Amino acid sequence: MPAMVILGAGTAIPDADREHTHLLWHADGQLVLIDVAGSTFQRILRAGHDPAALTAVILTHDHADHIAGMPGLLVQLGLHGRGGSLPIYGPAAALATVRRMLAALAPDQPLRLEWHEVVPGAAIVLPGMEPIATARTQHSRVCIALRFSAAGRSLTYTADTAPCPAIDALAAGTDDLLHEAGSATPSASHSTPGDAGAAALRAGARQLVLVHFSPRQIMPVAAAVAAIRAAGYAGTVSIAEEGDVHAW
Ligand SMILES: [Zn+2]
């Protein structure tokens, strides 16, 4: 069954119960990690999956809350006995930054990494599954949003972004929209809950899930939902919690 697991749902500053936002996509024999936080190995275990079964990693961009866990994760996978190869996808800058981190902190790992630059807008093609569409977000780094499709349904993850036409185009007609809401006020590189509601309305999404959000740091849940409704979005709204599984 296709499923997106919320491994972390918080902002760049973790809360006690909200690690940095990162996700695990499980479909068609693939187990794909989207971004990496400090406790990713443990969170994959909590989600009931074997970290050694990862088939690919996608890095959205090179901000620390999205990639800083890579050296630790690779050391842990090596100690766990994972060998073979692992493809890593992401914008060129993100891959370059991670390679420097790994050279310093995790050299000589048994896992052979295969580096695949993603030009924003080009799809990521993994064996046996539908291509993952991408779009460049509006952010302070080159960053990619992702649209996953399986069994006639789609889920779009915005990664970090201010509202922009490329996100609207990627998300148009999506069933589930996992939208960041990392800012309380309008921003050049992040979205507010109201921005997320407006994007969900434009996309025609059935469900809006706020990620990269903190009720403590951004605004209380009731205020976030009120902002989404004020933006005109009438579909299902939820605040992502760690361990949530969006399956179909
Ligand atoms: Zn960022």
Short mmCIF file of C-alpha atoms and ligand atoms in Angstrom, two decimals:
data_model
loop_
_atom_site.label_atom_id
_atom_site.label_comp_id
_atom_site.label_asym_id
_atom_site.label_seq_id
_atom_site.Cartn_x
_atom_site.Cartn_y
_atom_site.Cartn_z
CA MET A 1 0.00 0.00 0.00
CA PRO A 2 1.49 3.40 -0.91
CA ALA A 3 2.20 5.44 2.19
CA MET A 4 3.95 8.59 3.30
CA VAL A 5 5.21 8.44 6.88
CA ILE A 6 5.84 11.62 8.83
CA LEU A 7 9.22 11.05 10.50
CA GLY A 8 9.45 14.65 11.71
CA ALA A 9 7.02 17.54 11.47
CA GLY A 10 8.73 20.53 13.09
CA THR A 11 10.56 23.66 12.04
CA ALA A 12 14.29 24.37 11.93
CA ILE A 13 14.20 24.53 15.74
CA PRO A 14 12.96 21.21 17.13
CA ASP A 15 10.29 21.08 19.81
CA ALA A 16 10.26 18.29 22.38
CA ASP A 17 7.82 16.35 20.21
CA ARG A 18 8.61 17.77 16.77
CA GLU A 19 11.91 16.91 15.08
CA HIS A 20 12.86 18.67 11.83
CA THR A 21 10.45 17.83 9.03
CA HIS A 22 11.43 14.73 7.08
CA LEU A 23 9.44 11.94 5.47
CA LEU A 24 9.53 8.30 4.39
CA TRP A 25 7.79 7.22 1.17
CA HIS A 26 6.87 3.55 0.91
CA ALA A 27 5.45 2.27 -2.38
CA ASP A 28 6.09 -0.26 -5.12
CA GLY A 29 8.96 -1.95 -3.30
CA GLN A 30 10.76 1.35 -2.70
CA LEU A 31 11.54 2.90 0.68
CA VAL A 32 12.57 6.48 0.03
CA LEU A 33 13.82 8.88 2.66
CA ILE A 34 13.09 12.55 2.04
CA ASP A 35 15.57 14.70 3.98
CA VAL A 36 17.48 13.63 7.07
CA ALA A 37 17.34 14.80 10.66
CA GLY A 38 19.46 13.82 13.65
CA SER A 39 17.37 10.86 14.77
CA THR A 40 16.25 9.51 11.42
CA PHE A 41 17.52 5.95 11.92
CA GLN A 42 15.52 5.66 15.16
CA ARG A 43 12.42 7.20 13.64
CA ILE A 44 12.45 4.76 10.71
CA LEU A 45 12.55 1.95 13.30
CA ARG A 46 9.65 3.51 15.20
CA ALA A 47 7.70 3.62 11.95
CA GLY A 48 8.10 -0.14 11.68
CA HIS A 49 10.59 -0.16 8.83
CA ASP A 50 14.16 -1.44 8.64
CA PRO A 51 16.57 1.44 7.92
CA ALA A 52 18.74 -1.03 6.02
CA ALA A 53 15.90 -1.40 3.54
CA LEU A 54 16.20 2.19 2.32
CA THR A 55 16.30 2.20 -1.47
CA ALA A 56 16.93 5.92 -2.08
CA VAL A 57 17.40 9.26 -0.36
CA ILE A 58 16.08 12.56 -1.72
CA LEU A 59 17.51 15.78 -0.31
CA THR A 60 15.35 18.85 -0.96
CA HIS A 61 18.01 21.49 -0.23
CA ASP A 62 21.10 22.29 1.77
CA HIS A 63 19.75 23.87 4.92
CA ALA A 64 21.02 22.17 8.06
CA ASP A 65 17.60 21.03 9.26
CA HIS A 66 17.19 19.02 6.05
CA ILE A 67 20.61 17.41 5.59
CA ALA A 68 22.69 17.65 8.76
CA GLY A 69 21.86 14.09 9.80
CA MET A 70 23.40 12.45 6.75
CA PRO A 71 26.84 11.57 8.22
CA GLY A 72 25.31 10.00 11.31
CA LEU A 73 22.74 8.07 9.32
CA LEU A 74 25.38 6.61 7.02
CA VAL A 75 27.61 5.59 9.92
CA GLN A 76 24.60 3.94 11.57
CA LEU A 77 23.67 2.11 8.37
CA GLY A 78 27.25 0.87 8.08
CA LEU A 79 27.30 -0.39 11.66
CA HIS A 80 23.89 -1.98 11.01
CA GLY A 81 25.44 -4.03 8.21
CA ARG A 82 23.98 -2.27 5.22
CA GLY A 83 26.23 -2.68 2.20
CA GLY A 84 25.64 -2.39 -1.51
CA SER A 85 24.70 0.92 -3.02
CA LEU A 86 22.30 3.73 -2.20
CA PRO A 87 21.24 6.43 -4.64
CA ILE A 88 21.15 10.00 -3.33
CA TYR A 89 19.09 12.58 -5.25
CA GLY A 90 19.02 16.33 -4.82
CA PRO A 91 19.94 19.72 -6.25
CA ALA A 92 23.63 20.09 -7.07
CA ALA A 93 24.34 22.40 -4.14
CA ALA A 94 22.77 20.02 -1.65
CA LEU A 95 24.77 17.07 -2.98
CA ALA A 96 28.01 19.06 -2.89
CA THR A 97 27.43 20.15 0.70
CA VAL A 98 26.61 16.62 1.84
CA ARG A 99 29.68 15.21 0.11
CA ARG A 100 31.86 17.65 2.05
CA MET A 101 30.14 16.64 5.29
CA LEU A 102 30.62 12.95 4.58
CA ALA A 103 34.28 13.38 3.66
CA ALA A 104 34.87 14.92 7.08
CA LEU A 105 32.61 12.82 9.27
CA ALA A 106 31.82 9.54 7.55
CA PRO A 107 34.62 8.55 5.18
CA ASP A 108 35.17 4.95 4.11
CA GLN A 109 31.64 3.68 4.66
CA PRO A 110 30.73 0.24 3.30
CA LEU A 111 27.68 1.70 1.59
CA ARG A 112 28.50 2.88 -1.92
CA LEU A 113 26.67 6.12 -2.64
CA GLU A 114 25.42 6.96 -6.11
CA TRP A 115 24.97 10.70 -6.65
CA HIS A 116 22.14 11.92 -8.87
CA GLU A 117 21.76 15.66 -9.42
CA VAL A 118 18.15 16.74 -9.75
CA VAL A 119 17.57 19.74 -11.98
CA PRO A 120 14.41 21.34 -10.56
CA GLY A 121 11.50 20.49 -12.82
CA ALA A 122 12.96 17.16 -13.92
CA ALA A 123 11.37 14.00 -12.56
CA ILE A 124 13.15 11.54 -10.29
CA VAL A 125 12.78 8.06 -11.73
CA LEU A 126 13.18 5.09 -9.41
CA PRO A 127 12.77 1.47 -10.53
CA GLY A 128 9.24 0.12 -10.50
CA MET A 129 7.44 3.24 -9.38
CA GLU A 130 5.83 6.23 -11.00
CA PRO A 131 8.23 9.15 -11.60
CA ILE A 132 8.44 11.69 -8.80
CA ALA A 133 7.75 15.13 -10.26
CA THR A 134 9.76 18.07 -8.93
CA ALA A 135 9.60 21.85 -9.01
CA ARG A 136 11.90 24.58 -7.79
CA THR A 137 10.47 26.27 -4.74
CA GLN A 138 10.85 29.90 -3.72
CA HIS A 139 13.41 29.66 -0.95
CA SER A 140 16.77 31.06 0.08
CA ARG A 141 18.51 27.98 -1.35
CA VAL A 142 17.83 25.95 -4.46
CA CYS A 143 15.12 23.64 -3.14
CA ILE A 144 12.81 21.08 -4.76
CA ALA A 145 9.19 20.24 -4.01
CA LEU A 146 8.09 16.69 -4.79
CA ARG A 147 4.93 15.09 -6.14
CA PHE A 148 4.48 11.36 -5.58
CA SER A 149 1.92 9.31 -7.50
CA ALA A 150 0.74 5.74 -7.03
CA ALA A 151 -2.44 3.79 -7.67
CA GLY A 152 -4.25 6.77 -9.14
CA ARG A 153 -3.62 9.13 -6.23
CA SER A 154 -1.00 11.78 -5.64
CA LEU A 155 0.66 13.52 -2.72
CA THR A 156 2.65 16.72 -3.03
CA TYR A 157 5.26 17.86 -0.51
CA THR A 158 6.25 21.50 -0.87
CA ALA A 159 9.52 21.35 1.10
CA ASP A 160 10.53 24.90 2.09
CA THR A 161 8.89 27.63 0.07
CA ALA A 162 7.09 30.91 -0.11
CA PRO A 163 3.99 30.88 -2.32
CA CYS A 164 5.02 30.65 -5.98
CA PRO A 165 3.64 29.65 -9.38
CA ALA A 166 5.92 26.61 -9.66
CA ILE A 167 4.40 25.10 -6.52
CA ASP A 168 0.91 25.84 -7.81
CA ALA A 169 1.71 24.07 -11.07
CA LEU A 170 3.23 21.05 -9.34
CA ALA A 171 0.36 20.71 -6.86
CA ALA A 172 -2.53 21.28 -9.28
CA GLY A 173 -5.08 18.52 -8.81
CA THR A 174 -3.12 16.74 -6.10
CA ASP A 175 -5.09 14.69 -3.58
CA ASP A 176 -2.92 15.36 -0.54
CA LEU A 177 -0.89 18.52 -0.04
CA LEU A 178 1.81 18.45 2.63
CA HIS A 179 2.57 22.14 2.84
CA GLU A 180 5.14 23.87 4.97
CA ALA A 181 3.96 26.59 7.33
CA GLY A 182 7.20 27.72 8.88
CA SER A 183 6.40 31.39 9.24
CA ALA A 184 3.82 33.31 11.25
CA THR A 185 3.98 36.29 8.92
CA PRO A 186 4.45 36.61 5.15
CA SER A 187 8.02 35.77 4.18
CA ALA A 188 10.19 35.65 1.07
CA SER A 189 11.23 32.05 1.72
CA HIS A 190 8.57 30.37 3.86
CA SER A 191 4.78 30.15 4.03
CA THR A 192 2.21 30.99 6.66
CA PRO A 193 -0.69 28.66 7.48
CA GLY A 194 -2.90 31.04 5.50
CA ASP A 195 -0.53 30.76 2.52
CA ALA A 196 -0.82 26.98 2.78
CA GLY A 197 -4.61 27.21 2.81
CA ALA A 198 -4.59 29.43 -0.27
CA ALA A 199 -2.25 27.00 -2.06
CA ALA A 200 -4.50 24.05 -1.17
CA LEU A 201 -7.50 25.95 -2.52
CA ARG A 202 -5.71 26.74 -5.80
CA ALA A 203 -4.57 23.12 -6.11
CA GLY A 204 -8.01 21.69 -5.44
CA ALA A 205 -6.44 19.38 -2.85
CA ARG A 206 -8.72 17.10 -0.90
CA GLN A 207 -6.55 17.27 2.17
CA LEU A 208 -4.07 19.82 3.53
CA VAL A 209 -1.47 18.70 6.05
CA LEU A 210 0.76 21.31 7.67
CA VAL A 211 4.40 20.30 8.05
CA HIS A 212 7.50 22.30 9.02
CA PHE A 213 5.15 23.82 11.60
CA SER A 214 5.14 24.29 15.35
CA PRO A 215 2.12 25.31 17.41
CA ARG A 216 4.55 26.82 19.92
CA GLN A 217 6.76 28.74 17.54
CA ILE A 218 4.41 29.73 14.71
CA MET A 219 0.87 29.97 16.12
CA PRO A 220 -1.62 27.83 18.04
CA VAL A 221 -3.40 25.12 16.04
CA ALA A 222 -6.76 26.90 16.28
CA ALA A 223 -5.25 30.08 14.84
CA ALA A 224 -3.58 28.12 12.02
CA VAL A 225 -6.83 26.39 11.09
CA ALA A 226 -8.70 29.70 11.25
CA ALA A 227 -6.13 31.25 8.87
CA ILE A 228 -6.54 28.34 6.47
CA ARG A 229 -10.32 28.70 6.50
CA ALA A 230 -10.02 32.47 6.08
CA ALA A 231 -7.98 31.77 2.94
CA GLY A 232 -11.03 29.95 1.57
CA TYR A 233 -9.88 26.35 1.83
CA ALA A 234 -12.75 24.08 2.90
CA GLY A 235 -11.16 20.62 2.62
CA THR A 236 -9.76 18.39 5.34
CA VAL A 237 -7.03 20.07 7.43
CA SER A 238 -4.61 18.45 9.82
CA ILE A 239 -1.38 19.29 11.58
CA ALA A 240 1.26 16.64 10.91
CA GLU A 241 2.36 14.67 13.94
CA GLU A 242 5.35 12.36 14.04
CA GLY A 243 4.45 8.82 13.17
CA ASP A 244 1.42 9.81 11.09
CA VAL A 245 0.96 7.60 8.05
CA HIS A 246 -0.83 8.91 4.98
CA ALA A 247 -1.66 5.66 3.18
CA TRP A 248 -3.96 4.59 0.40
ZN ZN B 1 15.22 25.70 4.20
#
